[in-house]
N, C-alpha and C. Protein backbone atom coordinates (compact mmCIF):
# COMPACT_ATOMS: atom_id res chain seq x y z
N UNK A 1 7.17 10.75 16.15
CA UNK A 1 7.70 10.12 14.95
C UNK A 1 6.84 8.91 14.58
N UNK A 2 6.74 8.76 13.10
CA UNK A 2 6.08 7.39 12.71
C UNK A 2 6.67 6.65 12.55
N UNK A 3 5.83 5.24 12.84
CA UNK A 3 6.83 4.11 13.08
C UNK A 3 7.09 3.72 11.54
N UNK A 4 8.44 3.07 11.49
CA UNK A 4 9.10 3.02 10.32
C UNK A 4 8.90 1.29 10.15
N UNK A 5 8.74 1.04 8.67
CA UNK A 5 9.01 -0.45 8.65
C UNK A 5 10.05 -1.11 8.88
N UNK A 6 10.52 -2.04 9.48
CA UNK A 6 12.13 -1.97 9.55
C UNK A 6 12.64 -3.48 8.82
N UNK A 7 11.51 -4.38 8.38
CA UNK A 7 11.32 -5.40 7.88
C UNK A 7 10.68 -5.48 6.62
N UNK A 8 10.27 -6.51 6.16
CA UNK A 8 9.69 -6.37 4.74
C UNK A 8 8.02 -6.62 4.99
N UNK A 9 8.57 -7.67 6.15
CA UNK A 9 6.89 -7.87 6.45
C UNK A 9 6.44 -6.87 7.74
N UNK A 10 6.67 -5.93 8.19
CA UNK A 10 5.92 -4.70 8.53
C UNK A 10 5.63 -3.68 7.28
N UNK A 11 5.96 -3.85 6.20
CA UNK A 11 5.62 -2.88 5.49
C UNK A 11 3.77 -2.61 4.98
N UNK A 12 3.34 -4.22 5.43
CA UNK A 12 1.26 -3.90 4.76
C UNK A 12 0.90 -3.45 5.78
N UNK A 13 1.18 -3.88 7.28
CA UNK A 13 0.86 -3.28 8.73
C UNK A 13 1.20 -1.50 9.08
N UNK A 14 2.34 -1.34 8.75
CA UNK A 14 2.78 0.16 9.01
C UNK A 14 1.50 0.70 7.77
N UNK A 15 1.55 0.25 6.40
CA UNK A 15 0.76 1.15 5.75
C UNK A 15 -1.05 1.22 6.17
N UNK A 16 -1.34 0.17 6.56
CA UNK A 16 -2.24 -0.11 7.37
C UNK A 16 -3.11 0.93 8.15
N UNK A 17 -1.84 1.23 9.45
CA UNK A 17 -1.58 1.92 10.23
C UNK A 17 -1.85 3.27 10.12
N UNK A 18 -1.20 3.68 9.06
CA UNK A 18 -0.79 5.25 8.24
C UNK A 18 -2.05 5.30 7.09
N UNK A 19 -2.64 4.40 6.63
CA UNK A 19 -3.90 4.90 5.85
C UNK A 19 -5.24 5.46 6.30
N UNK A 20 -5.12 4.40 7.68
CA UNK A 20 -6.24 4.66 8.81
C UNK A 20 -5.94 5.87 9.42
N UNK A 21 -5.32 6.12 9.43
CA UNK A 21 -4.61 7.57 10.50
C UNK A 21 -5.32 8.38 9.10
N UNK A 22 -5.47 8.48 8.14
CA UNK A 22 -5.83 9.38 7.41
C UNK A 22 -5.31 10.52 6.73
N UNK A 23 -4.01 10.45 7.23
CA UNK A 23 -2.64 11.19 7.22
C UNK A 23 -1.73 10.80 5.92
N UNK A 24 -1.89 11.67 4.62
CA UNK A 24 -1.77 11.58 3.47
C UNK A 24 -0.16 11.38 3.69
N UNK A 25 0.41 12.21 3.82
CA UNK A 25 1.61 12.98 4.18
C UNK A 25 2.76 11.51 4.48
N UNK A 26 2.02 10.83 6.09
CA UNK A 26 2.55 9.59 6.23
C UNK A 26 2.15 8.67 5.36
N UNK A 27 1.10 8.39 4.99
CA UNK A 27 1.28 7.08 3.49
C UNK A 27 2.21 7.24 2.80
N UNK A 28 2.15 8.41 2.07
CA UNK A 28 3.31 9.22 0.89
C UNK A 28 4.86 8.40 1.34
N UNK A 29 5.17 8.48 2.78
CA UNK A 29 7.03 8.44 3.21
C UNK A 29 7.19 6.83 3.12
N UNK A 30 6.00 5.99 3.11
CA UNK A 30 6.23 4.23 3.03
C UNK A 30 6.86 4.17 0.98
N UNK A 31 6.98 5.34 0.52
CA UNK A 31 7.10 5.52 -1.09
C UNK A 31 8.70 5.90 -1.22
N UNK A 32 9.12 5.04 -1.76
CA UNK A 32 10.53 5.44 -2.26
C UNK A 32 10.49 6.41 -3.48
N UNK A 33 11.60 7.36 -3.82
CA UNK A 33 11.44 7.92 -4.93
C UNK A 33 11.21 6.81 -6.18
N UNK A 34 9.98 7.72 -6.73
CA UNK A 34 10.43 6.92 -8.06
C UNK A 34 9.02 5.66 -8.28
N UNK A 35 8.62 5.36 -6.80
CA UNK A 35 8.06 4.24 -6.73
C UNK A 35 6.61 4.46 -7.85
N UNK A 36 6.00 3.17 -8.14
CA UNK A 36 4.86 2.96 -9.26
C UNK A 36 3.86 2.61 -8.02
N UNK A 37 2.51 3.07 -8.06
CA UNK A 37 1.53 3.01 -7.94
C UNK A 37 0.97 2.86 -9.09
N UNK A 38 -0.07 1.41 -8.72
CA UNK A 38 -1.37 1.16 -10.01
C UNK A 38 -2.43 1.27 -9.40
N UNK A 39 -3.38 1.96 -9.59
CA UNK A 39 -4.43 2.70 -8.70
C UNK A 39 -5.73 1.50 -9.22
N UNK A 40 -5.46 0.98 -10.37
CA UNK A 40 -6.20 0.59 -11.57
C UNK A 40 -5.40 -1.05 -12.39
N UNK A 41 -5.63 -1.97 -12.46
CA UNK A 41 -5.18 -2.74 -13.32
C UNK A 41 -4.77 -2.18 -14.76
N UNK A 42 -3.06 -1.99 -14.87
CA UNK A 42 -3.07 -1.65 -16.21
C UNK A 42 -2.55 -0.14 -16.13
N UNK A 43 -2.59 0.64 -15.18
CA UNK A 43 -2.22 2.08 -15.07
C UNK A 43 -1.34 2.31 -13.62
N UNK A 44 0.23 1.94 -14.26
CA UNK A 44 0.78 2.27 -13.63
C UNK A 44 1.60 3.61 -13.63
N UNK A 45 1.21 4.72 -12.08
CA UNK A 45 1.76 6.09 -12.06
C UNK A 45 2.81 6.18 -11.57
N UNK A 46 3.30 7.16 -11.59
CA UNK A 46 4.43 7.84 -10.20
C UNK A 46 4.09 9.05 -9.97
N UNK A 47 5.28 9.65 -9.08
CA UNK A 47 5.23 11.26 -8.79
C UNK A 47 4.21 11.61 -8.07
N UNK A 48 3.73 12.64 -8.40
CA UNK A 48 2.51 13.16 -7.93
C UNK A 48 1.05 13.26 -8.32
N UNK A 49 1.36 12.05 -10.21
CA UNK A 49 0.10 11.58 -10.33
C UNK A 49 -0.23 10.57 -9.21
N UNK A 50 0.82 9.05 -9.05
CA UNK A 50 0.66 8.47 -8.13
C UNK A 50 0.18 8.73 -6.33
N UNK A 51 0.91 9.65 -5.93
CA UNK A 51 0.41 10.54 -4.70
C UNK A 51 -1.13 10.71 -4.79
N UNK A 52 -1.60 11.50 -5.52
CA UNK A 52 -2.80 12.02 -5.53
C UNK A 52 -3.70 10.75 -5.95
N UNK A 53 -3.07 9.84 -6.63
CA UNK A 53 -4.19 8.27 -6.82
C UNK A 53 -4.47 7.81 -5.48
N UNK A 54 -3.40 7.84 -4.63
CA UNK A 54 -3.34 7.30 -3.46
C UNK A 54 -4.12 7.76 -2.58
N UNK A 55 -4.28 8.52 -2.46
CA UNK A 55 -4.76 10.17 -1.55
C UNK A 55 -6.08 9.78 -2.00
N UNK A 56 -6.48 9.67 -3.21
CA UNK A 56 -8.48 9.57 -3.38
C UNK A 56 -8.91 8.32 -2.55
N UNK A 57 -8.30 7.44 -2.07
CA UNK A 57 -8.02 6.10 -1.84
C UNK A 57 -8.52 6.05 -0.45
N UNK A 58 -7.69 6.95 0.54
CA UNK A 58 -7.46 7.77 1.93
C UNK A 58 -8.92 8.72 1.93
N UNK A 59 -9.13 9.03 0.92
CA UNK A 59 -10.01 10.05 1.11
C UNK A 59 -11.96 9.64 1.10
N UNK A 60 -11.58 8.43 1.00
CA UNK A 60 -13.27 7.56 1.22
C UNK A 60 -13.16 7.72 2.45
N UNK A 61 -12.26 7.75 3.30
CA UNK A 61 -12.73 7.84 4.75
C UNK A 61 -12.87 6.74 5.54
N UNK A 62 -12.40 5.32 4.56
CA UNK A 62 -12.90 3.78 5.30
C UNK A 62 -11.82 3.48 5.21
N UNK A 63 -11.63 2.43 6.71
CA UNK A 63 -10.54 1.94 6.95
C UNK A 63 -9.86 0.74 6.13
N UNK A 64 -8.62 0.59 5.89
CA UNK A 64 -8.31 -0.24 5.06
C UNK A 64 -8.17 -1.80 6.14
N UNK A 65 -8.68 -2.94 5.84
CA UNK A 65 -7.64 -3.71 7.07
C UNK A 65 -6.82 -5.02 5.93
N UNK A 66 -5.45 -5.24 6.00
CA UNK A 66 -4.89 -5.98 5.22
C UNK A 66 -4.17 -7.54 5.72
N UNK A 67 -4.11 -8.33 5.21
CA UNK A 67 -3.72 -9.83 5.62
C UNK A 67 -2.68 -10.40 4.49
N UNK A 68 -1.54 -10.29 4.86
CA UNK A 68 -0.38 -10.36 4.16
C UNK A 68 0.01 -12.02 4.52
N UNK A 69 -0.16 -12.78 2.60
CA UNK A 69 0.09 -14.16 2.82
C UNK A 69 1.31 -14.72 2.68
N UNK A 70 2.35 -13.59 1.94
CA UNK A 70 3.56 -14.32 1.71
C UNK A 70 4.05 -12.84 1.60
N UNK A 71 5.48 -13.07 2.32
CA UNK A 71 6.78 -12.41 1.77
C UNK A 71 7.77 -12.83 1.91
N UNK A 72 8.29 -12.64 0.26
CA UNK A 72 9.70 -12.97 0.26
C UNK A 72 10.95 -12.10 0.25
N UNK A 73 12.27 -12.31 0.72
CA UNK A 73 12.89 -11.16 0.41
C UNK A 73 14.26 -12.04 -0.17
N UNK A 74 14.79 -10.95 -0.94
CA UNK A 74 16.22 -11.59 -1.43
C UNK A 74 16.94 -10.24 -1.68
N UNK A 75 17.75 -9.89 -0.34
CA UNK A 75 18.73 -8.67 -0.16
C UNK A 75 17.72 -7.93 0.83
N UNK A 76 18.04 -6.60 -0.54
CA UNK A 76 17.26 -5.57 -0.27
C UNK A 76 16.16 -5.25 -0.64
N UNK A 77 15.89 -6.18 -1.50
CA UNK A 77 14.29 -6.16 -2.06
C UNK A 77 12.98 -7.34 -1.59
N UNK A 78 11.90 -7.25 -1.80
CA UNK A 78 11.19 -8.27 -0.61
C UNK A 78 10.06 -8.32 -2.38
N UNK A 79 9.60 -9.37 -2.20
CA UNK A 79 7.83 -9.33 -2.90
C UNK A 79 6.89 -9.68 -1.89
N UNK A 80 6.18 -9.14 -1.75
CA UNK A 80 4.47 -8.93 -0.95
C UNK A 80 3.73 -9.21 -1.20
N UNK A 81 2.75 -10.56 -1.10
CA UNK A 81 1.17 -10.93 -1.49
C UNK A 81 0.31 -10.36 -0.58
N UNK A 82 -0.49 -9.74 -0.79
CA UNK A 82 -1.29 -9.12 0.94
C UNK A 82 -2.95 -8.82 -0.06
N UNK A 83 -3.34 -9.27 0.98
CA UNK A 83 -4.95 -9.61 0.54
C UNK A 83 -5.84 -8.12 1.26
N UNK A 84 -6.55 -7.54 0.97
CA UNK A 84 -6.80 -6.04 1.87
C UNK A 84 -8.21 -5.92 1.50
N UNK A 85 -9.00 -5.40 2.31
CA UNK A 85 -10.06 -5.00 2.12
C UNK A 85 -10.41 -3.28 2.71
N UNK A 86 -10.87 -2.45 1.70
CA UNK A 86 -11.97 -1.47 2.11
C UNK A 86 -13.01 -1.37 2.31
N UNK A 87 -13.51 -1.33 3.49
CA UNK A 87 -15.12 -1.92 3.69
C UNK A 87 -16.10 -1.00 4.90
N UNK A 88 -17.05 -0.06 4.26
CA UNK A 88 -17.66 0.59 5.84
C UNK A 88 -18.24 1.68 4.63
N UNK A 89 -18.34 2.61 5.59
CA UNK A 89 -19.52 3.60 4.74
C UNK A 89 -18.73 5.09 4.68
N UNK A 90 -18.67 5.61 3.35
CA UNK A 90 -17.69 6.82 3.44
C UNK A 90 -18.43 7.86 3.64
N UNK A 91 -17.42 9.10 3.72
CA UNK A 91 -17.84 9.90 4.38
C UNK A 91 -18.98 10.71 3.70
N UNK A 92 -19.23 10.06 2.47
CA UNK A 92 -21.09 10.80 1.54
C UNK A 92 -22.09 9.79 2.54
N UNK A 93 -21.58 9.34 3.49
CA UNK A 93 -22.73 8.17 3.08
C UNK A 93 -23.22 6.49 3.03
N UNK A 94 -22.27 6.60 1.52
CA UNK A 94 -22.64 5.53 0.52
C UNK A 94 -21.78 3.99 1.42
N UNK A 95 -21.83 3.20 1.06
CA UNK A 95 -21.41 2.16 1.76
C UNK A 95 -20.14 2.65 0.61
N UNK A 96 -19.10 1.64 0.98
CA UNK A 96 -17.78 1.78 0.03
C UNK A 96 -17.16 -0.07 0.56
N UNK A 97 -17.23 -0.83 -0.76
CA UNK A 97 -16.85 -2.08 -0.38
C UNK A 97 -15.51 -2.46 -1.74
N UNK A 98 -14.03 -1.96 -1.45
CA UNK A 98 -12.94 -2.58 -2.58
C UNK A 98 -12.02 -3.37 -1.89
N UNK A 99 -11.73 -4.24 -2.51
CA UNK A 99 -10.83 -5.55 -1.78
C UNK A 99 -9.69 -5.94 -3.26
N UNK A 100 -8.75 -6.49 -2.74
CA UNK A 100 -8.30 -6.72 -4.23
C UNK A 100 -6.73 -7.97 -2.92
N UNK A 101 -6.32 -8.45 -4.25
CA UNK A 101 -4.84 -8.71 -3.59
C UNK A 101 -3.94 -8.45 -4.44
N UNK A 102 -3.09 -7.65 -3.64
CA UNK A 102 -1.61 -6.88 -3.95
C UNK A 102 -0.58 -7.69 -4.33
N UNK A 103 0.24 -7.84 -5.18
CA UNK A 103 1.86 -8.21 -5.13
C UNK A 103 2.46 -6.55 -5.44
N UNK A 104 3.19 -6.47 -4.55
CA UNK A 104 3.94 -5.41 -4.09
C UNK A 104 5.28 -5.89 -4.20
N UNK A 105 5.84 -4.74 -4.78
CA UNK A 105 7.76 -4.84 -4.44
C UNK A 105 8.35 -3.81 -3.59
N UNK A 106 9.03 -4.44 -2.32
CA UNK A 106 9.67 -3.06 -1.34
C UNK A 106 10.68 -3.05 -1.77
N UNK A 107 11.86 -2.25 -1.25
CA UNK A 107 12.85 -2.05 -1.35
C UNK A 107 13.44 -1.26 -0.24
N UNK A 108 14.72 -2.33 0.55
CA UNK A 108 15.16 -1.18 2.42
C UNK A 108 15.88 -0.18 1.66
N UNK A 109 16.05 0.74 2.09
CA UNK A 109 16.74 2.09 2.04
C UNK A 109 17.93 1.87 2.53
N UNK A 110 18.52 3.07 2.42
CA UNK A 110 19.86 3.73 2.66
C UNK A 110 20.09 3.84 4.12
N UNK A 111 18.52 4.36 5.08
CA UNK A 111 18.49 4.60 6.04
C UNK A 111 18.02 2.98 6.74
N UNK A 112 17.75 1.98 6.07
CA UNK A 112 17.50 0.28 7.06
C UNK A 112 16.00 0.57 6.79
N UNK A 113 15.52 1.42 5.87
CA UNK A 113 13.60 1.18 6.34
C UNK A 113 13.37 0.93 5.12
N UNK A 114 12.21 0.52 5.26
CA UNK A 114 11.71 -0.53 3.78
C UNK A 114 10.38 0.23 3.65
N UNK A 115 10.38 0.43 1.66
CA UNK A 115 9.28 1.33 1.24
C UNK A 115 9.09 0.39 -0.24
N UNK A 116 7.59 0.90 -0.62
CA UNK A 116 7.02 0.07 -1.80
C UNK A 116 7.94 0.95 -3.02
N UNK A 117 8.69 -0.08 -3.68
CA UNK A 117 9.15 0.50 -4.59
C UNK A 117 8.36 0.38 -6.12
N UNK A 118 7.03 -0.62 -5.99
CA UNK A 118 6.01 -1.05 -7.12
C UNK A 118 5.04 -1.30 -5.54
N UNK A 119 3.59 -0.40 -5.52
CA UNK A 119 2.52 -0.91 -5.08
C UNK A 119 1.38 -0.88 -5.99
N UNK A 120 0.90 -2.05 -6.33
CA UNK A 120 0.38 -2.64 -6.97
C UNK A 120 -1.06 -3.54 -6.50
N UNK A 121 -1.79 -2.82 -6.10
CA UNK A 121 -2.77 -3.48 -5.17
C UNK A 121 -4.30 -4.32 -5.66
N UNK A 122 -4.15 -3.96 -7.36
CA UNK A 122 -4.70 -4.82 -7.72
C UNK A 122 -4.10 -6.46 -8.55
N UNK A 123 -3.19 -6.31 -8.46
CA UNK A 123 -2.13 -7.80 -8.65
C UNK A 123 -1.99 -8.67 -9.16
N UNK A 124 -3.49 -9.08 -8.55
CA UNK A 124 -3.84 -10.51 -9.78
C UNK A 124 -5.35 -10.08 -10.81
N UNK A 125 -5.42 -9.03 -10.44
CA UNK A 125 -6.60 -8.68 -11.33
C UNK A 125 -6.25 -8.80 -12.72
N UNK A 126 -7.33 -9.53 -13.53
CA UNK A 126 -7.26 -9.17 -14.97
C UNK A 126 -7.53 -8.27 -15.87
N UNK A 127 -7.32 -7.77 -16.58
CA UNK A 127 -6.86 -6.71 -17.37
C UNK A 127 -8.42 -6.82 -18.13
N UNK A 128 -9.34 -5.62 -18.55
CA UNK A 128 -10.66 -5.69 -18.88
C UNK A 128 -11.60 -6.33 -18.61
């Protein structure tokens, strides 16, 4: 079994964890229904456009490593600042260097585990 977030602030570490593993399948379950992925400043998906944004992401082949500066939570919902970098050489090759910082919104479940209900990993990026 994968380890579940059970906090707000295990949620950049577990995904961390589960991106490096390379294991689409487990990134996907840190996703509440419904949840928004912005792959892009400005283009926010869901469903299985979002999935598959995610998945090209996983699919450079370089490890993500992330440094989470603030979380807050109030209930059941948390906000996430987490600073992350992709950095190493993918699997063409090519070096691959994206970094950005996230504000993320989780949200605990039904079951006590906490999933991105808005991941948003470019955050403070500006728009054009």
């Amino acid at each position: 079994m994968r380890r579940p977030a059970m906090r707000p602030e295990d949620v950049p570490e577990v995904f961390q964890e589960r991106f490096n593993s390379g294991d689409t399948a487990a990134v996907a379950e840190l996703y509440e229904d419904g949840a928004v992925f912005v792959p892009e400043p400005g283009t926010g998906l869901s469903g299985g456009e979002a999935r598959a944004a995610n998945e090209r992401f996983v699919a450079l082949g370089v490890p993500i490593t992330v440094a989470p500066r603030h979380v807050y939570a109030a209930g059941d919902v948390a906000l996430l600042i987490v600073d992350w970098v992709i950095d190493g050489t993918g699997r063409d090759g090519a070096p691959v260097h994206i970094e950005g910082t996230a504000t993320d919104v989780a949200r605990r479940g039904a079951d006590g585990c906490w999933r991105y209900a808005v991941d948003n990993p470019f955050g403070v990026a500006r728009l054009g």
